[in-house]
CSV table of C-alpha atoms in Angstrom, one decimal:
chain,number,residue,atom,x,y,z
A,1,MET,CA,7.8,5.3,52.1
A,2,SER,CA,10.1,6.0,49.2
A,3,ASP,CA,9.0,2.7,47.5
A,4,TYR,CA,5.4,3.9,47.8
A,5,ILE,CA,6.3,7.2,46.2
A,6,TYR,CA,8.1,5.5,43.4
A,7,THR,CA,5.2,3.2,42.9
A,8,VAL,CA,2.6,6.0,42.8
A,9,ALA,CA,4.9,8.0,40.4
A,10,GLY,CA,5.2,5.0,38.1
A,11,TRP,CA,1.5,4.5,38.0
A,12,LEU,CA,0.9,8.2,37.3
A,13,LEU,CA,3.4,8.2,34.5
A,14,PHE,CA,1.8,5.0,33.1
A,15,ALA,CA,-1.6,6.6,33.3
A,16,ALA,CA,-0.4,9.8,31.6
A,17,HIS,CA,1.3,7.9,28.8
A,18,THR,CA,-1.7,5.7,28.3
A,19,SER,CA,-4.0,8.7,28.2
A,20,LEU,CA,-1.8,10.4,25.7
A,21,VAL,CA,-1.6,7.4,23.4
A,22,VAL,CA,-5.3,6.7,23.6
A,23,GLY,CA,-6.2,10.4,23.0
A,24,VAL,CA,-3.9,10.7,20.0
A,25,THR,CA,-5.1,7.4,18.6
A,26,PHE,CA,-8.6,8.6,18.8
A,27,ARG,CA,-7.6,11.8,16.9
A,28,VAL,CA,-6.0,9.7,14.2
A,29,ILE,CA,-9.0,7.4,13.8
A,30,MET,CA,-11.5,10.3,13.7
A,31,LYS,CA,-9.6,12.2,11.0
A,32,ARG,CA,-10.6,9.6,8.3
A,33,ARG,CA,-7.5,10.1,6.2
A,34,PRO,CA,-6.3,7.5,3.6
A,35,VAL,CA,-5.9,4.1,5.4
A,36,GLY,CA,-2.1,4.0,4.7
A,37,VAL,CA,-1.5,7.4,6.3
A,38,SER,CA,-3.5,6.5,9.4
A,39,LEU,CA,-1.9,3.1,9.8
A,40,ALA,CA,1.6,4.7,9.4
A,41,TRP,CA,0.8,7.2,12.2
A,42,LEU,CA,-0.6,4.5,14.5
A,43,ALA,CA,2.4,2.3,14.0
A,44,LEU,CA,4.7,5.2,14.9
A,45,ILE,CA,2.6,6.2,17.9
A,46,PHE,CA,2.6,2.6,19.4
A,47,ALA,CA,6.2,1.8,18.4
A,48,ILE,CA,7.9,4.8,20.0
A,49,PRO,CA,6.6,5.6,23.5
A,50,VAL,CA,5.8,9.3,24.0
A,51,LEU,CA,7.9,10.4,21.0
A,52,GLY,CA,5.5,8.9,18.5
A,53,ALA,CA,2.5,10.7,20.0
A,54,ALA,CA,4.5,13.9,20.3
A,55,THR,CA,5.5,13.7,16.7
A,56,TYR,CA,1.9,13.3,15.7
A,57,ILE,CA,0.9,16.3,17.8
A,58,LEU,CA,3.5,18.4,16.1
A,59,PHE,CA,3.2,17.2,12.5
A,60,GLY,CA,0.2,14.9,12.2
A,61,GLU,CA,-2.5,17.6,11.4
A,62,VAL,CA,-2.6,20.7,9.2
A,63,ARG,CA,-2.5,23.7,11.5
A,64,LEU,CA,-1.8,26.8,9.4
A,65,GLY,CA,-2.3,29.2,12.3
A,66,ARG,CA,-5.5,30.9,13.4
A,67,LYS,CA,-4.8,34.3,11.8
A,68,ARG,CA,-3.9,32.8,8.4
A,69,ALA,CA,-6.9,30.5,8.5
A,70,GLU,CA,-9.2,33.4,9.3
A,71,ARG,CA,-7.7,35.5,6.6
A,72,ALA,CA,-8.0,32.7,4.0
A,73,ARG,CA,-11.7,32.3,4.7
A,74,ALA,CA,-12.3,36.1,4.6
A,75,MET,CA,-10.3,36.5,1.4
A,76,TYR,CA,-12.0,33.8,-0.8
A,77,ARG,CA,-15.1,35.7,-1.9
A,78,PRO,CA,-13.4,39.1,-2.7
A,79,HIS,CA,-10.8,37.3,-4.7
A,80,ALA,CA,-13.3,35.1,-6.6
A,81,ASP,CA,-15.5,38.2,-7.4
A,82,TRP,CA,-12.4,40.1,-8.6
A,83,ILE,CA,-11.4,37.3,-11.0
A,84,ASN,CA,-15.0,37.0,-12.3
A,85,VAL,CA,-15.0,40.8,-13.1
A,86,LEU,CA,-11.5,40.6,-14.6
A,87,VAL,CA,-12.4,37.8,-17.0
A,88,THR,CA,-15.3,39.9,-18.5
A,89,ARG,CA,-12.7,42.4,-19.7
A,90,PHE,CA,-10.9,39.9,-21.9
A,91,PRO,CA,-12.2,39.9,-25.5
A,92,GLY,CA,-12.0,36.8,-27.8
A,93,GLN,CA,-12.2,34.2,-25.0
A,94,GLN,CA,-14.7,32.0,-26.8
A,95,PHE,CA,-12.9,28.7,-27.5
A,96,GLU,CA,-13.2,25.0,-27.2
A,97,VAL,CA,-11.3,23.1,-24.5
A,98,ASN,CA,-9.6,20.0,-25.7
A,99,ASP,CA,-11.6,16.9,-24.8
A,100,GLN,CA,-8.7,15.4,-22.9
A,101,VAL,CA,-8.1,18.6,-21.0
A,102,ARG,CA,-11.8,19.2,-20.1
A,103,PRO,CA,-12.0,17.0,-16.9
A,104,ILE,CA,-9.1,18.9,-15.3
A,105,TYR,CA,-10.3,22.2,-16.6
A,106,GLU,CA,-13.8,21.7,-15.0
A,107,LEU,CA,-12.3,20.4,-11.7
A,108,VAL,CA,-10.0,23.5,-11.4
A,109,LYS,CA,-12.8,25.9,-12.4
A,110,ALA,CA,-15.1,24.4,-9.7
A,111,ARG,CA,-12.5,24.2,-6.9
A,112,PHE,CA,-10.6,27.4,-7.4
A,113,ASN,CA,-12.8,29.6,-9.7
A,114,MET,CA,-9.8,29.8,-12.0
A,115,PRO,CA,-10.6,30.4,-15.7
A,116,MET,CA,-8.7,29.0,-18.7
A,117,LEU,CA,-7.6,32.0,-20.9
A,118,SER,CA,-6.4,32.1,-24.5
A,119,GLY,CA,-4.2,34.6,-26.2
A,120,ASN,CA,-1.1,34.0,-24.1
A,121,GLY,CA,2.6,34.1,-25.1
A,122,MET,CA,5.1,31.7,-23.5
A,123,THR,CA,8.8,31.3,-23.7
A,124,LEU,CA,10.4,28.1,-22.3
A,125,LEU,CA,13.7,29.0,-20.6
A,126,GLN,CA,16.1,26.1,-19.8
A,127,GLN,CA,19.5,27.4,-19.0
A,128,PRO,CA,20.1,29.0,-15.6
A,129,ALA,CA,22.1,31.9,-17.1
A,130,ASN,CA,19.2,32.6,-19.5
A,131,ILE,CA,16.6,32.4,-16.8
A,132,LEU,CA,18.4,34.8,-14.4
A,133,SER,CA,19.5,37.1,-17.2
A,134,SER,CA,15.9,37.4,-18.6
A,135,LEU,CA,14.5,38.0,-15.1
A,136,ARG,CA,17.1,40.7,-14.3
A,137,MET,CA,16.4,42.5,-17.6
A,138,ASP,CA,12.7,42.5,-16.9
A,139,ILE,CA,13.2,43.9,-13.5
A,140,GLU,CA,15.5,46.6,-14.9
A,141,ARG,CA,12.7,47.6,-17.3
A,142,ALA,CA,10.0,47.6,-14.6
A,143,ARG,CA,8.0,50.8,-14.3
A,144,SER,CA,5.4,50.1,-11.6
A,145,SER,CA,5.9,46.8,-9.7
A,146,CYS,CA,8.1,43.8,-9.2
A,147,TYR,CA,6.6,40.9,-7.1
A,148,LEU,CA,8.7,37.8,-6.4
A,149,GLU,CA,7.8,34.7,-4.4
A,150,PHE,CA,10.3,31.8,-4.0
A,151,TYR,CA,10.9,28.8,-1.7
A,152,ILE,CA,14.7,29.3,-1.8
A,153,TRP,CA,16.7,32.5,-2.4
A,154,HIS,CA,20.4,31.6,-2.1
A,155,GLU,CA,23.0,34.3,-2.3
A,156,GLY,CA,25.9,34.1,-4.7
A,157,GLY,CA,26.6,34.3,-8.4
A,158,MET,CA,23.8,35.6,-10.7
A,159,ALA,CA,21.3,35.6,-7.9
A,160,ASP,CA,23.0,38.6,-6.4
A,161,ALA,CA,22.5,40.4,-9.7
A,162,ILE,CA,18.7,40.0,-9.1
A,163,ALA,CA,19.0,41.6,-5.7
A,164,HIS,CA,20.9,44.6,-7.1
A,165,ALA,CA,18.3,45.0,-9.9
A,166,LEU,CA,15.5,44.9,-7.3
A,167,MET,CA,17.2,47.5,-5.1
A,168,ALA,CA,17.7,49.8,-8.1
A,169,ALA,CA,14.1,49.4,-9.1
A,170,ALA,CA,12.9,50.2,-5.6
A,171,ARG,CA,15.1,53.4,-5.5
A,172,ARG,CA,13.5,54.7,-8.7
A,173,GLY,CA,10.0,54.2,-7.2
A,174,VAL,CA,9.0,50.7,-8.3
A,175,ASP,CA,6.8,48.8,-5.8
A,176,CYS,CA,9.1,45.8,-5.0
A,177,ARG,CA,7.8,43.0,-2.8
A,178,VAL,CA,9.4,39.6,-2.0
A,179,LEU,CA,7.9,36.6,-0.3
A,180,LEU,CA,10.4,33.9,0.8
A,181,ASP,CA,9.8,30.7,2.7
A,182,SER,CA,11.3,30.7,6.2
A,183,VAL,CA,12.9,27.3,6.0
A,184,GLY,CA,13.9,27.2,2.3
A,185,SER,CA,15.5,30.6,2.5
A,186,ALA,CA,16.8,30.3,6.1
A,187,ASP,CA,20.4,31.0,5.0
A,188,PHE,CA,19.3,34.0,3.1
A,189,PHE,CA,17.6,35.5,6.1
A,190,ARG,CA,20.8,35.1,8.1
A,191,SER,CA,22.8,36.9,5.4
A,192,ARG,CA,23.2,40.6,4.9
A,193,TRP,CA,20.8,40.7,2.0
A,194,PRO,CA,17.4,41.2,3.7
A,195,ALA,CA,18.7,44.3,5.5
A,196,ARG,CA,20.2,45.7,2.3
A,197,LEU,CA,17.0,45.1,0.3
A,198,LYS,CA,14.8,46.7,3.0
A,199,GLU,CA,17.1,49.7,3.3
A,200,ALA,CA,16.7,50.2,-0.5
A,201,GLY,CA,12.9,50.1,-0.2
A,202,VAL,CA,12.2,46.5,-1.1
A,203,LYS,CA,9.5,44.9,1.1
A,204,VAL,CA,10.8,41.5,2.2
A,205,VAL,CA,8.5,39.1,4.1
A,206,GLU,CA,9.4,35.8,5.7
A,207,VAL,CA,6.6,33.4,5.0
A,208,LEU,CA,5.4,30.7,7.5
A,209,PRO,CA,8.2,31.5,10.0
A,210,VAL,CA,9.3,28.7,12.3
A,211,GLY,CA,10.2,28.8,16.0
A,212,ALA,CA,10.0,26.9,19.3
A,213,PHE,CA,7.0,28.9,20.5
A,214,ARG,CA,5.1,28.6,17.2
A,215,VAL,CA,5.3,24.8,17.4
A,216,LEU,CA,2.4,24.9,19.9
A,217,PHE,CA,0.1,26.7,17.4
A,218,GLU,CA,1.2,26.0,13.9
A,219,ARG,CA,2.5,23.0,12.0
A,220,GLN,CA,6.1,23.7,11.2
A,221,ASP,CA,6.6,21.7,8.1
A,222,LEU,CA,3.9,23.5,6.0
A,223,ARG,CA,6.0,25.2,3.4
A,224,MET,CA,5.5,27.9,0.7
A,225,HIS,CA,7.0,26.1,-2.3
A,226,ARG,CA,5.8,28.4,-5.1
A,227,LYS,CA,8.2,30.0,-7.6
A,228,LEU,CA,6.5,33.1,-9.0
A,229,VAL,CA,7.4,36.5,-10.5
A,230,VAL,CA,5.1,39.2,-11.8
A,231,ILE,CA,6.5,42.4,-13.2
A,232,ASP,CA,4.4,45.4,-14.1
A,233,ASP,CA,1.3,43.2,-14.3
A,234,ASP,CA,2.6,42.4,-17.8
A,235,VAL,CA,5.2,39.6,-17.5
A,236,ALA,CA,5.1,36.5,-15.3
A,237,TYR,CA,7.5,33.7,-14.5
A,238,THR,CA,6.9,30.3,-13.0
A,239,GLY,CA,8.4,26.9,-13.1
A,240,SER,CA,10.8,24.7,-11.0
A,241,MET,CA,13.8,27.0,-10.5
A,242,ASN,CA,14.4,28.7,-7.1
A,243,LEU,CA,16.2,32.1,-7.0
A,244,VAL,CA,19.6,30.5,-7.0
A,245,ASP,CA,22.6,30.3,-9.2
A,246,PRO,CA,23.2,26.5,-9.6
A,247,ALA,CA,27.0,27.1,-9.9
A,248,CYS,CA,26.9,28.4,-6.2
A,249,PHE,CA,24.1,26.2,-4.8
A,250,LYS,CA,24.6,23.0,-2.8
A,251,GLN,CA,27.9,22.3,-4.4
A,252,ASP,CA,28.8,19.8,-1.6
A,253,ALA,CA,25.7,17.7,-2.0
A,254,GLY,CA,27.3,15.4,-4.5
A,255,VAL,CA,24.4,15.5,-7.0
A,256,GLY,CA,25.8,18.0,-9.6
A,257,GLN,CA,24.2,21.2,-10.6
A,258,TRP,CA,20.4,21.5,-10.4
A,259,VAL,CA,18.6,21.4,-13.8
A,260,ASP,CA,15.5,23.5,-14.0
A,261,ILE,CA,13.1,25.3,-16.3
A,262,MET,CA,11.1,28.5,-16.1
A,263,LEU,CA,8.2,29.8,-18.2
A,264,ARG,CA,8.2,33.5,-19.2
A,265,ILE,CA,4.6,34.4,-19.8
A,266,ARG,CA,2.6,37.3,-21.2
A,267,GLY,CA,-1.1,37.7,-21.8
A,268,PRO,CA,-4.4,37.4,-20.0
A,269,ILE,CA,-3.1,34.8,-17.5
A,270,VAL,CA,-0.6,37.3,-16.0
A,271,PRO,CA,-3.1,39.1,-13.8
A,272,ILE,CA,-4.4,35.7,-12.6
A,273,ILE,CA,-0.9,34.8,-11.5
A,274,TRP,CA,-0.6,38.3,-10.0
A,275,SER,CA,-3.7,37.6,-7.9
A,276,LEU,CA,-2.1,34.5,-6.5
A,277,PHE,CA,0.9,36.6,-5.2
A,278,VAL,CA,-1.4,39.1,-3.6
A,279,TRP,CA,-3.4,36.3,-2.0
A,280,ASP,CA,-0.3,35.0,-0.4
A,281,TRP,CA,0.8,38.5,0.6
A,282,GLU,CA,-2.5,39.1,2.3
A,283,MET,CA,-2.6,35.7,4.0
A,284,GLU,CA,0.9,36.4,5.5
A,285,THR,CA,0.7,40.1,6.3
A,286,GLY,CA,-3.0,41.0,6.4
A,287,GLU,CA,-2.4,43.8,3.8
A,288,ARG,CA,-4.8,43.8,0.9
A,289,LEU,CA,-3.4,44.6,-2.6
A,290,LEU,CA,-6.2,43.2,-4.7
A,291,GLU,CA,-7.9,46.5,-5.5
A,292,GLN,CA,-4.7,48.1,-6.7
A,293,LEU,CA,-4.7,46.5,-10.2
A,294,GLU,CA,-6.8,47.9,-13.0
A,295,TYR,CA,-5.7,45.5,-15.8
A,296,HIS,CA,-6.1,46.4,-19.4
A,297,PRO,CA,-5.8,43.3,-21.7
A,298,ILE,CA,-2.8,43.1,-24.0
A,299,SER,CA,-4.0,43.4,-27.6
A,300,CYS,CA,-0.7,42.4,-29.3
A,301,LEU,CA,-0.9,38.7,-28.5
A,302,ASP,CA,-3.0,37.0,-31.1
A,303,ASN,CA,-1.9,33.4,-30.6
A,304,GLN,CA,-4.2,30.7,-29.2
A,305,LEU,CA,-2.1,29.4,-26.3
A,306,LYS,CA,-4.6,28.4,-23.6
A,307,LEU,CA,-3.4,28.4,-19.9
A,308,GLN,CA,-5.1,27.8,-16.6
A,309,LEU,CA,-3.6,28.4,-13.2
A,310,LEU,CA,-3.9,25.6,-10.6
A,311,PRO,CA,-2.9,26.8,-7.1
A,312,SER,CA,-2.8,24.3,-4.3
A,313,GLY,CA,-2.0,24.0,-0.6
A,314,PRO,CA,-3.5,23.4,2.8
A,315,PHE,CA,-7.2,24.5,2.8
A,316,MET,CA,-7.0,25.2,-1.0
A,317,GLY,CA,-9.2,23.0,-3.1
A,318,GLY,CA,-8.8,19.8,-1.0
A,319,ASP,CA,-7.4,17.0,-3.2
A,320,ALA,CA,-7.6,19.0,-6.5
A,321,ILE,CA,-3.9,18.7,-7.4
A,322,SER,CA,-3.9,15.0,-6.8
A,323,GLN,CA,-7.2,14.5,-8.7
A,324,SER,CA,-5.9,16.6,-11.6
A,325,LEU,CA,-2.7,14.5,-11.8
A,326,LEU,CA,-4.8,11.3,-11.8
A,327,SER,CA,-7.1,12.7,-14.5
A,328,ALA,CA,-4.0,13.5,-16.6
A,329,VAL,CA,-2.7,10.0,-16.3
A,330,TYR,CA,-6.0,8.4,-17.2
A,331,GLN,CA,-6.5,10.7,-20.2
A,332,ALA,CA,-3.2,9.5,-21.8
A,333,ARG,CA,-3.7,7.5,-25.0
A,334,ARG,CA,-0.3,7.2,-26.6
A,335,ARG,CA,2.6,8.7,-24.5
A,336,LEU,CA,2.8,9.9,-20.9
A,337,VAL,CA,6.0,11.6,-19.6
A,338,LEU,CA,6.4,12.4,-15.9
A,339,ILE,CA,9.5,14.4,-14.8
A,340,THR,CA,10.1,15.0,-11.1
A,341,PRO,CA,13.0,15.1,-8.7
A,342,TYR,CA,11.1,13.5,-5.8
A,343,PHE,CA,8.8,10.6,-6.4
A,344,VAL,CA,6.9,9.2,-3.4
A,345,PRO,CA,3.5,8.6,-4.8
A,346,ASP,CA,0.3,7.4,-3.1
A,347,ASP,CA,-1.4,4.1,-4.1
A,348,PRO,CA,-3.9,5.7,-6.5
A,349,LEU,CA,-1.1,7.3,-8.6
A,350,VAL,CA,0.9,4.0,-8.7
A,351,ALA,CA,-2.3,2.1,-9.8
A,352,ALA,CA,-3.0,4.8,-12.5
A,353,LEU,CA,0.5,4.6,-13.9
A,354,CYS,CA,0.4,0.8,-14.0
A,355,SER,CA,-3.0,0.9,-15.6
A,356,ALA,CA,-1.8,3.3,-18.3
A,357,ALA,CA,1.1,1.0,-19.1
A,358,ASP,CA,-1.2,-2.0,-19.2
A,359,ARG,CA,-3.5,-0.3,-21.8
A,360,GLY,CA,-0.5,0.3,-24.1
A,361,VAL,CA,0.5,3.9,-23.2
A,362,GLU,CA,4.2,4.6,-23.4
A,363,VAL,CA,4.7,5.7,-19.8
A,364,GLN,CA,8.1,7.3,-19.1
A,365,LEU,CA,9.1,8.3,-15.6
A,366,LEU,CA,12.2,10.5,-15.6
A,367,LEU,CA,14.0,10.9,-12.3
A,368,PRO,CA,17.5,12.1,-11.2
A,369,ALA,CA,20.0,9.3,-10.6
A,370,LYS,CA,20.8,11.0,-7.3
A,371,ASN,CA,18.9,13.5,-5.2
A,372,ASP,CA,19.7,15.4,-2.1
A,373,SER,CA,17.5,13.3,0.3
A,374,ARG,CA,18.5,9.8,1.2
A,375,MET,CA,15.2,9.0,2.9
A,376,VAL,CA,13.2,10.1,-0.1
A,377,ASN,CA,15.5,8.2,-2.4
A,378,HIS,CA,14.9,5.0,-0.5
A,379,ALA,CA,11.2,5.5,-0.4
A,380,CYS,CA,11.2,6.3,-4.1
A,381,ASN,CA,13.0,3.2,-5.0
A,382,ALA,CA,10.5,1.0,-3.2
A,383,PHE,CA,7.9,1.7,-5.9
A,384,PHE,CA,10.2,0.7,-8.8
A,385,ASP,CA,9.6,-3.0,-8.7
A,386,GLU,CA,5.8,-2.7,-9.2
A,387,LEU,CA,6.1,0.0,-11.9
A,388,LEU,CA,8.8,-1.8,-13.9
A,389,HIS,CA,6.9,-5.1,-13.8
A,390,ALA,CA,3.8,-3.3,-15.2
A,391,GLY,CA,5.9,-1.9,-18.1
A,392,VAL,CA,6.5,1.7,-16.9
A,393,GLU,CA,9.8,3.0,-18.2
A,394,ILE,CA,12.1,4.4,-15.5
A,395,HIS,CA,14.9,6.7,-16.7
A,396,LEU,CA,17.6,7.9,-14.3
A,397,TYR,CA,19.1,11.3,-15.3
A,398,SER,CA,22.8,11.6,-14.6
A,399,ALA,CA,23.7,15.1,-15.9
A,400,GLY,CA,22.8,16.8,-12.6
A,401,LEU,CA,19.9,16.9,-10.2
A,402,LEU,CA,17.0,17.0,-12.5
A,403,HIS,CA,14.6,19.4,-10.7
A,404,THR,CA,12.1,20.1,-13.5
A,405,LYS,CA,8.5,19.2,-12.6
A,406,CYS,CA,6.1,18.4,-15.4
A,407,VAL,CA,3.6,15.9,-16.7
A,408,LEU,CA,3.1,15.7,-20.5
A,409,VAL,CA,0.2,13.9,-22.0
A,410,ASP,CA,0.3,12.8,-25.7
A,411,HIS,CA,0.9,15.9,-27.8
A,412,GLN,CA,-2.2,17.5,-26.3
A,413,PHE,CA,-1.6,19.1,-22.9
A,414,GLY,CA,0.7,19.3,-19.9
A,415,LEU,CA,1.0,20.3,-16.2
A,416,VAL,CA,4.1,22.4,-15.5
A,417,GLY,CA,5.0,24.1,-12.2
A,418,THR,CA,6.3,23.5,-8.7
A,419,VAL,CA,4.6,20.2,-7.7
A,420,ASN,CA,6.7,17.2,-7.0
A,421,LEU,CA,5.1,13.8,-7.4
A,422,ASP,CA,5.0,13.2,-3.6
A,423,ARG,CA,2.5,13.4,-0.8
A,424,ARG,CA,4.1,16.6,0.6
A,425,SER,CA,3.5,18.5,-2.6
A,426,PHE,CA,-0.1,17.1,-2.8
A,427,TRP,CA,-1.2,17.9,0.7
A,428,LEU,CA,1.2,20.1,2.7
A,429,ASN,CA,3.1,22.6,0.5
A,430,PHE,CA,1.7,25.7,-1.2
A,431,GLU,CA,2.3,25.0,-4.8
A,432,MET,CA,1.3,26.3,-8.3
A,433,THR,CA,0.9,24.5,-11.6
A,434,LEU,CA,0.0,25.7,-15.1
A,435,LEU,CA,-2.3,23.6,-17.2
A,436,ILE,CA,-1.1,24.1,-20.8
A,437,ASP,CA,-3.5,23.3,-23.7
A,438,ASP,CA,-1.6,23.9,-26.9
A,439,GLY,CA,0.0,21.7,-29.4
A,440,GLN,CA,2.9,24.0,-30.3
A,441,ALA,CA,3.9,24.5,-26.6
A,442,MET,CA,3.6,20.8,-26.1
A,443,GLY,CA,6.0,20.2,-28.9
A,444,GLU,CA,8.6,22.4,-27.1
A,445,LEU,CA,8.1,20.6,-23.8
A,446,LEU,CA,8.3,17.1,-25.4
A,447,GLN,CA,11.5,18.2,-27.1
A,448,LEU,CA,12.8,19.2,-23.7
A,449,ALA,CA,11.8,15.8,-22.3
A,450,ASP,CA,13.5,14.0,-25.2
A,451,GLY,CA,16.7,16.0,-24.4
A,452,TYR,CA,16.6,14.9,-20.8
A,453,LEU,CA,16.0,11.3,-21.9
A,454,ALA,CA,19.1,11.4,-24.0
A,455,ASP,CA,21.1,12.1,-20.9
A,456,ALA,CA,19.4,9.4,-18.8
A,457,ARG,CA,19.9,5.7,-18.4
A,458,PRO,CA,16.9,3.3,-18.7
A,459,LEU,CA,16.5,1.0,-15.7
A,460,SER,CA,15.5,-2.6,-16.5
A,461,TRP,CA,13.4,-4.8,-14.3
A,462,LEU,CA,15.9,-7.7,-14.4
A,463,GLU,CA,18.7,-5.3,-13.4
A,464,TRP,CA,16.6,-3.9,-10.6
A,465,ARG,CA,15.9,-7.3,-9.2
A,466,LYS,CA,19.6,-7.9,-8.7
A,467,ARG,CA,20.1,-5.2,-6.1
A,468,PRO,CA,21.4,-6.3,-2.7
A,469,LEU,CA,19.1,-7.4,0.1
A,470,ARG,CA,20.3,-4.6,2.3
A,471,LYS,CA,18.9,-2.0,-0.1
A,472,ARG,CA,15.6,-3.9,-0.4
A,473,LEU,CA,15.2,-3.8,3.4
A,474,LEU,CA,15.9,-0.1,3.6
A,475,GLU,CA,13.5,0.6,0.7
A,476,ASN,CA,10.7,-1.5,2.3
A,477,LEU,CA,11.3,0.2,5.7
A,478,PHE,CA,11.0,3.7,4.1
A,479,TYR,CA,8.0,2.5,2.0
A,480,LEU,CA,6.1,1.9,5.3
A,481,LEU,CA,7.0,5.5,6.3
A,482,SER,CA,6.3,7.0,2.8
A,483,PRO,CA,2.8,8.4,3.9
A,484,LEU,CA,4.7,10.5,6.4
A,485,LEU,CA,7.5,11.8,4.2
């Protein structure tokens, strides 16, 4: 009798496993994603019994959560109408978009209803002390509002001075709100700071919270990766730097201090950036702030710096960020500089970079010599052979973990923001990028890139081919998994 029970139990388990694998396989096939992504998931599902299928159920599809998805759909039209009305208030916005920039500008306008606006002022901030000091002083001068949104807030050093400045601002009646990613700022939420900030009147919200129960309803690796500050609807910051003091952050990672930039911006683009914060606030909390701003254009800025905001993330614009990047690469005629800490591209981006090098463009890919993820490092290295053979220059920065993210095209335009050159940034993270159409600003950014290159070591194809077989095997293994990283 016991043998019969074991036999029946075995057949039931086999049937259950087969049904699970067949059902999940059907889901993968019907999603019609890029072939490489689908094949990577199918390989994982069939190679690892039960666990492979379970991993797909948890992480294979974009599930933002029912409430967030419903809010996002309901928010789109009011936000689009608000931006359309706002733009009519800006005088002197008749200008020509650079021919090289136009394809990206038109794509972003169609997908996001985001205008390109002239008459902005921009300061490039490179040193952490200068960035945090400038931010603190602007908060101390705030009269009406301070809105901050970051992936990571890490306590310690000059980051604590920002917290004190926010608490002081809230106590004098300034509306202070902070959005922080649940995973990136996990240590911060376990610290004493959230309670202290809330006690002082600062509204602190944990974005995309994770938990065992939420696994059933929401994908847990969708992250809010934006870095954004708007103060008094007058000054905005964005770039690659989290709210951390590099002297206190990840000191045991063995990669040196993180190297970042932030852009301090004034002008007509500021309320557009403000609208992105209030979009995220409403999506997470349900509270609408959109109608609170009655913006009056700044008249003191008479320069011609043209900026366009490109937000991206799940359910936002589809593949717009990926297509914008590809357009930038194909528009390059003389020099193309790509700076990123994490490089796990898809096949179209690799083909575009090789094509640019083949047609005589000086393509310079600038990466940190070490980063804080071994898996990503191995997957990144798997692309080097093809790129180097095509003539793409790869430079490894050794003066810290180069965390700046930008793409610079000729002396004409650039994409600067929070997007890494990897599939996670393209498809899963909530990100933001500024399209910059201005020769003077590009001169500053190219000078920044040249400074990084001076502290980097060029990698030769012959040198790369001599690496040990063990490393090649690891790289090719993680190359197969790169669509899932």
